[in-house]
Coordinates of C-alpha atoms and ligand atoms in Angstrom, one line a residue:
M1146 CA 200.2 75.9 115.1
P1147 CA 198.3 75.0 111.8
I1148 CA 198.2 77.6 109.1
R1149 CA 195.4 80.0 110.0
P1150 CA 193.4 82.1 107.6
R1151 CA 194.6 85.8 107.5
V1152 CA 192.0 88.4 108.2
L1153 CA 192.6 92.2 108.2
F1154 CA 190.4 94.3 110.5
L1155 CA 190.0 97.8 109.2
Y1156 CA 188.8 100.2 111.9
T1157 CA 186.7 103.2 110.9
G1158 CA 184.7 104.1 114.1
G1159 CA 181.3 103.7 115.5
T1160 CA 179.9 102.8 119.0
L1161 CA 182.1 99.7 119.2
G1162 CA 185.1 101.8 120.1
M1163 CA 183.4 104.7 121.8
L1164 CA 183.5 105.7 125.4
K1165 CA 181.5 108.2 127.4
R1166 CA 182.9 111.7 126.9
T1167 CA 184.6 112.8 130.1
V1168 CA 184.0 116.4 129.5
G1169 CA 180.9 118.1 128.2
P1170 CA 177.3 118.3 129.2
A1171 CA 175.5 115.2 130.6
D1172 CA 172.5 114.1 128.6
A1173 CA 169.8 112.8 130.8
G1174 CA 167.8 111.4 127.8
S1175 CA 170.6 109.0 126.7
P1176 CA 170.6 105.4 128.1
F1177 CA 174.3 105.9 128.6
G1178 CA 173.8 109.1 130.6
I1179 CA 176.7 111.0 128.9
P1180 CA 177.0 111.0 125.1
L1181 CA 179.3 108.4 123.5
A1182 CA 182.2 109.7 121.4
P1183 CA 185.1 108.1 119.5
S1184 CA 187.9 107.1 121.9
H1185 CA 191.4 105.6 122.2
V1186 CA 189.8 102.1 122.4
A1187 CA 190.0 102.1 118.6
E1188 CA 193.8 101.6 118.8
D1189 CA 193.4 98.5 120.9
V1190 CA 190.3 96.7 119.7
L1191 CA 192.1 93.4 119.1
S1192 CA 192.9 93.1 122.8
Y1193 CA 189.2 92.7 123.5
V1194 CA 189.0 89.5 121.4
R1195 CA 191.8 87.5 122.9
G1196 CA 191.6 83.9 121.8
L1197 CA 190.5 84.7 118.3
E1198 CA 194.1 84.4 117.2
E1199 CA 193.8 80.6 117.8
E1200 CA 191.4 80.4 114.8
V1201 CA 192.4 83.3 112.7
D1202 CA 195.6 85.3 112.0
V1203 CA 194.3 88.8 112.6
E1204 CA 195.9 92.1 111.9
G1205 CA 194.4 95.5 112.4
E1206 CA 194.6 98.9 110.8
L1207 CA 193.1 102.2 111.9
L1208 CA 191.6 104.0 108.8
C1209 CA 189.6 106.6 110.8
N1210 CA 187.8 107.0 114.1
L1211 CA 184.4 108.6 113.4
D1212 CA 180.8 108.4 114.2
S1213 CA 179.5 106.9 110.9
S1214 CA 177.1 109.8 110.5
D1215 CA 180.2 111.8 109.6
M1216 CA 181.2 109.3 106.9
G1217 CA 180.4 109.5 103.2
P1218 CA 181.8 108.9 99.7
P1219 CA 185.4 109.9 100.4
H1220 CA 185.4 107.4 103.3
W1221 CA 183.8 104.7 101.1
A1222 CA 186.6 105.2 98.6
R1223 CA 189.2 105.1 101.3
I1224 CA 187.9 101.8 102.8
G1225 CA 187.5 100.3 99.3
G1226 CA 191.0 101.4 98.3
A1227 CA 192.6 99.9 101.4
I1228 CA 190.9 96.6 100.6
A1229 CA 191.8 96.7 97.0
A1230 CA 195.5 97.4 97.8
R1231 CA 195.7 94.4 100.1
I1232 CA 193.4 92.0 98.3
H1233 CA 196.1 89.4 97.7
R1234 CA 197.6 89.6 101.2
Y1235 CA 194.5 88.4 103.2
D1236 CA 191.9 85.8 103.0
G1237 CA 189.2 88.2 104.1
F1238 CA 188.5 91.6 105.6
V1239 CA 186.4 92.9 108.5
V1240 CA 185.4 96.6 108.5
L1241 CA 184.6 97.9 111.9
H1242 CA 182.0 100.6 111.3
G1243 CA 179.3 102.6 113.0
T1244 CA 175.8 101.1 112.6
D1245 CA 174.1 104.3 111.5
T1246 CA 175.4 104.3 108.0
M1247 CA 176.9 100.8 107.8
A1248 CA 174.3 99.8 105.1
W1249 CA 175.3 102.8 103.0
T1250 CA 179.0 101.9 103.1
A1251 CA 178.2 98.2 102.4
C1252 CA 176.2 99.2 99.3
A1253 CA 179.0 101.5 98.1
L1254 CA 181.7 98.8 98.6
S1255 CA 179.5 96.1 96.9
Y1256 CA 179.3 98.3 93.7
A1257 CA 182.8 99.6 93.8
L1258 CA 184.6 96.3 94.5
R1259 CA 183.4 94.7 91.2
G1260 CA 184.6 91.1 90.8
L1261 CA 185.5 90.9 94.5
P1262 CA 187.2 87.5 95.1
K1263 CA 187.2 87.5 99.0
P1264 CA 184.8 88.2 101.8
V1265 CA 184.4 91.7 103.1
V1266 CA 182.4 91.8 106.3
L1267 CA 181.2 95.0 107.9
T1268 CA 180.3 94.9 111.6
G1269 CA 179.9 97.1 114.7
S1270 CA 177.9 97.1 117.9
Q1271 CA 175.1 98.7 119.7
R1272 CA 177.1 98.9 123.0
P1273 CA 180.8 99.7 123.2
I1274 CA 183.3 96.9 123.4
A1275 CA 184.6 98.3 126.7
F1276 CA 181.1 97.9 128.3
V1277 CA 180.4 94.7 130.2
R1278 CA 177.1 94.0 128.4
T1279 CA 178.5 94.7 125.0
D1280 CA 177.4 92.9 121.8
A1281 CA 180.7 93.9 120.1
R1282 CA 182.8 90.9 121.0
V1283 CA 180.5 88.3 119.6
N1284 CA 179.9 90.4 116.5
L1285 CA 183.6 90.8 115.9
V1286 CA 184.5 87.1 116.5
H1287 CA 181.7 85.9 114.2
S1288 CA 182.6 88.5 111.5
A1289 CA 186.2 87.3 111.6
L1290 CA 185.0 83.7 111.1
C1291 CA 182.6 84.8 108.3
A1292 CA 185.6 86.5 106.6
T1293 CA 187.3 83.1 106.4
M1294 CA 184.4 81.4 104.7
D1295 CA 183.7 81.0 101.0
V1296 CA 181.5 84.1 100.8
P1297 CA 183.2 86.4 98.3
E1298 CA 181.0 89.4 98.6
V1299 CA 180.4 92.4 100.8
G1300 CA 178.3 91.4 103.9
I1301 CA 177.0 92.9 107.1
Y1302 CA 177.4 90.7 110.2
F1303 CA 175.1 91.7 113.0
G1304 CA 173.2 89.9 115.8
R1305 CA 173.5 86.4 114.5
W1306 CA 173.3 86.8 110.8
L1307 CA 175.6 87.6 107.9
F1308 CA 173.5 89.5 105.4
R1309 CA 174.3 90.5 101.8
G1310 CA 175.4 94.0 102.6
N1311 CA 173.4 95.7 99.8
R1312 CA 170.2 94.0 101.0
A1313 CA 170.5 94.9 104.6
T1314 CA 169.2 98.0 106.5
K1315 CA 169.3 99.2 110.1
T1316 CA 165.8 98.8 111.4
S1317 CA 166.3 99.2 115.2
I1318 CA 167.9 101.9 117.2
Q1319 CA 168.3 99.8 120.3
A1320 CA 168.0 96.1 119.6
Y1321 CA 171.0 93.9 119.4
D1322 CA 169.5 92.5 116.2
A1323 CA 169.7 95.9 114.6
F1324 CA 169.7 94.9 110.9
E1325 CA 167.3 93.2 108.6
S1326 CA 167.4 92.0 105.1
P1327 CA 163.9 92.7 103.9
D1328 CA 163.9 90.7 100.7
L1329 CA 166.7 88.2 100.9
P1330 CA 167.2 85.6 103.6
P1331 CA 170.6 85.9 105.4
L1332 CA 173.7 84.3 103.8
V1333 CA 174.8 82.7 107.1
E1334 CA 173.2 82.1 110.5
M1335 CA 175.5 81.8 113.5
G1336 CA 174.3 79.7 116.4
V1337 CA 175.8 76.7 118.1
E1338 CA 176.1 75.6 114.5
V1339 CA 177.1 77.7 111.5
L1340 CA 174.3 77.5 108.9
R1341 CA 174.5 78.6 105.3
R1342 CA 171.1 80.0 104.5
T1343 CA 171.4 81.6 101.0
P1344 CA 174.1 80.7 98.5
S1345 CA 176.6 83.5 98.1
R1346 CA 177.5 85.3 94.9
R1347 CA 180.5 84.3 92.8
P1348 CA 182.7 87.0 91.3
V1349 CA 181.7 87.8 87.8
G1350 CA 184.7 88.8 85.8
P1351 CA 188.1 90.1 87.1
F1352 CA 188.5 92.3 90.2
Q1353 CA 188.1 95.8 88.9
P1354 CA 187.5 98.3 91.6
T1355 CA 186.1 101.8 90.8
F1356 CA 185.7 104.4 93.6
A1357 CA 183.6 107.3 92.4
F1358 CA 180.2 108.5 93.6
E1359 CA 178.2 111.4 92.6
E1360 CA 177.4 113.4 95.7
E1361 CA 174.6 115.6 94.3
V1362 CA 171.9 113.0 94.9
V1363 CA 169.0 113.4 97.3
V1364 CA 166.1 111.3 98.7
L1365 CA 162.6 112.8 98.9
D1366 CA 159.6 111.4 100.7
I1367 CA 156.2 112.2 99.1
V1368 CA 153.5 113.2 101.6
P1369 CA 149.9 112.4 100.6
G1370 CA 148.3 115.4 98.9
S1371 CA 151.5 117.4 98.6
A1372 CA 152.5 119.4 95.5
P1373 CA 155.8 118.5 93.9
R1374 CA 157.5 121.7 95.1
A1375 CA 160.3 119.9 96.9
L1376 CA 161.2 118.0 93.7
Q1377 CA 161.2 121.2 91.7
A1378 CA 163.3 123.0 94.4
V1379 CA 166.0 120.4 94.4
V1380 CA 166.1 120.3 90.6
S1381 CA 166.5 124.1 90.5
A1382 CA 169.2 123.7 93.2
G1383 CA 171.3 121.6 90.7
V1384 CA 171.1 118.1 92.0
R1385 CA 172.0 115.3 89.5
G1386 CA 169.8 112.6 90.9
V1387 CA 166.7 112.2 93.1
V1388 CA 165.3 109.0 94.8
L1389 CA 161.6 109.6 95.3
R1390 CA 160.0 107.5 98.1
A1391 CA 156.6 107.1 96.7
F1392 CA 153.7 104.9 98.0
G1393 CA 153.2 101.1 97.8
A1394 CA 154.3 99.6 94.5
G1395 CA 155.8 103.0 93.5
N1396 CA 152.8 105.2 93.1
V1397 CA 152.9 109.0 93.0
P1398 CA 149.9 111.3 93.3
Q1399 CA 148.7 111.9 89.7
R1400 CA 148.2 115.6 90.3
G1401 CA 151.4 117.4 89.5
W1402 CA 153.9 114.7 90.2
P1403 CA 154.2 112.9 86.7
S1404 CA 154.8 116.3 85.0
A1405 CA 157.3 117.3 87.6
I1406 CA 159.2 114.1 87.1
Q1407 CA 159.1 114.6 83.4
D1408 CA 160.5 118.2 83.7
A1409 CA 163.2 116.9 86.0
V1410 CA 164.3 114.2 83.6
A1411 CA 164.1 116.6 80.7
S1412 CA 166.5 118.9 82.5
G1413 CA 169.0 116.0 82.9
V1414 CA 168.2 114.9 86.5
A1415 CA 167.8 111.2 87.1
V1416 CA 164.7 110.3 89.1
A1417 CA 164.5 106.8 90.7
L1418 CA 161.2 105.7 92.2
H1419 CA 161.4 103.9 95.5
S1420 CA 158.7 102.9 97.9
Q1421 CA 157.9 103.9 101.5
C1422 CA 157.3 100.2 102.1
L1423 CA 160.1 98.2 103.6
R1424 CA 159.5 94.9 101.8
G1425 CA 158.5 93.9 98.3
T1426 CA 159.2 95.0 94.8
V1427 CA 158.4 98.3 93.2
D1428 CA 156.1 97.6 90.2
L1429 CA 155.5 100.7 88.1
S1430 CA 153.0 98.9 85.9
A1431 CA 150.7 97.8 88.8
Y1432 CA 148.7 101.1 89.1
E1433 CA 148.2 104.3 87.1
G1434 CA 150.2 106.4 89.5
G1435 CA 153.3 104.2 89.0
R1436 CA 152.7 103.9 85.2
A1437 CA 152.5 107.7 84.9
A1438 CA 155.8 108.1 86.7
L1439 CA 157.4 105.4 84.5
D1440 CA 156.1 107.2 81.3
A1441 CA 157.5 110.4 82.7
G1442 CA 161.0 108.8 82.8
A1443 CA 161.4 107.5 86.3
L1444 CA 163.7 104.6 87.0
P1445 CA 162.3 101.6 88.8
T1446 CA 164.2 100.4 91.9
G1447 CA 163.0 96.8 92.0
S1448 CA 163.5 95.4 95.5
M1449 CA 166.6 97.4 96.4
T1450 CA 166.7 98.9 99.8
L1451 CA 166.7 102.7 100.0
E1452 CA 170.5 102.6 100.5
A1453 CA 171.1 100.3 97.6
A1454 CA 168.9 102.3 95.3
T1455 CA 170.5 105.6 96.2
V1456 CA 174.1 104.6 96.3
K1457 CA 173.6 102.8 92.9
L1458 CA 172.4 106.0 91.4
M1459 CA 175.5 107.8 92.9
F1460 CA 177.8 105.2 91.5
L1461 CA 176.3 105.1 88.0
L1462 CA 176.0 108.9 87.7
A1463 CA 179.7 109.2 88.6
Q1464 CA 180.5 107.1 85.6
G1465 CA 178.8 109.7 83.4
L1466 CA 175.9 107.5 82.4
T1467 CA 172.7 109.3 81.3
G1468 CA 169.5 108.5 79.4
D1469 CA 169.0 104.9 78.1
A1470 CA 172.5 103.8 79.2
L1471 CA 171.7 104.9 82.8
R1472 CA 168.3 103.1 82.7
A1473 CA 169.9 99.9 81.4
A1474 CA 172.7 99.9 84.0
Y1475 CA 170.3 101.0 86.8
T1476 CA 167.9 98.1 86.2
E1477 CA 170.6 95.5 85.6
D1478 CA 172.0 93.4 88.5
L1479 CA 175.4 94.8 89.6
A1480 CA 176.1 93.0 92.9
G1481 CA 173.0 91.1 93.9
E1482 CA 171.2 94.2 95.1
G1483 CA 167.7 93.3 93.8
A1484 CA 167.6 95.5 90.7
A1485 CA 164.4 95.8 88.8
G1486 CA 165.7 93.7 85.9
D1487 CA 167.0 90.9 88.2
R1488 CA 164.2 88.3 88.1
S1489 CA 165.6 86.4 91.1
R1490 CA 165.3 89.5 93.2
S1491 CA 162.4 89.2 95.6
V1492 CA 160.7 86.8 97.9
E1493 CA 157.5 88.7 97.2
A1494 CA 158.0 89.0 93.4
G1495 CA 154.8 88.4 91.5
A1496 CA 152.6 88.9 94.5
L1497 CA 150.2 91.3 92.7
Ligands
LIG2608 N1 176.3 106.7 116.0 C1 177.0 105.4 115.9 C2 177.7 105.3 114.6 O1 177.0 105.0 113.6 C3 176.1 104.3 116.2 C4 176.7 102.9 116.2 O2 177.8 102.7 115.8 O3 175.9 102.0 116.6 O4 178.8 105.6 114.5

């Protein structure tokens, strides 16, 4: 047999390895009838992709077996640590993960695995691998193939695309094409042919992983006409960072909000301004409501997804950055995430 690329599957959980719970109350509202829960399938996932070993030398490791809603920074660090410890042993890595927070984990890994020299592909499925109409098998096989390609970055493979992980977001609860990359075309499209759509990043500098994330960061949506009481409440509660989902280009209501942002920043809380729009670039100089927030000390989020903007704040705060150093790092490109200072960031840049 010719030498095959070596790929490590790291199992963390998600629908892919779930089964219907055999005990517990039936849920008539679920399309599966009985709620899905993590199962023993996790220990045997490779047996569902027989034939893959002809193309790829696959090994598997079980890191945890959770619904991804129960995952967070300690799990991100665990997955990143497992990859970093084995980086020289494999040509690529596939992380099997629940879809609900897959984009969050992808962002965390993209920042933490600085200088990553090999592909790391997160994937999962909408239907369990043990179900006949599953989407898991094709996602797994294509992810393994993507992990052997020259794509040295953290990606999400789902449906038929490999996306840059920190540009992707889950946009559908039920569709097999569950993820989109709102402001960056996919890296790879899998059909009868394998098509490279967007050039992938190259590692900048040596591989230097760092696994710390500030957990006291919250996301707040602004409701039209609302007073900034929720912002004041979380600041009083002791958070270290807030991602505000404002309107359009990043506009906040001018009554009360700019001064509340200023007070938050003055008390040492980082405030990043995101948008309730899915696509496009936050531009805090486009309207007075955005300008006032910028003058009050808000950090622009460029065309980062909500996940990328939030996890980046968690990552930089954990490094002890504040004030101008935090602003410089937050607006600088770290891992192709679409930071405000990254001019190549958006397909819609300059639209206004
Ligand atoms: N609740 C599941 C999870 O995120 C959903 C999925 O995997 O599709 O673990």
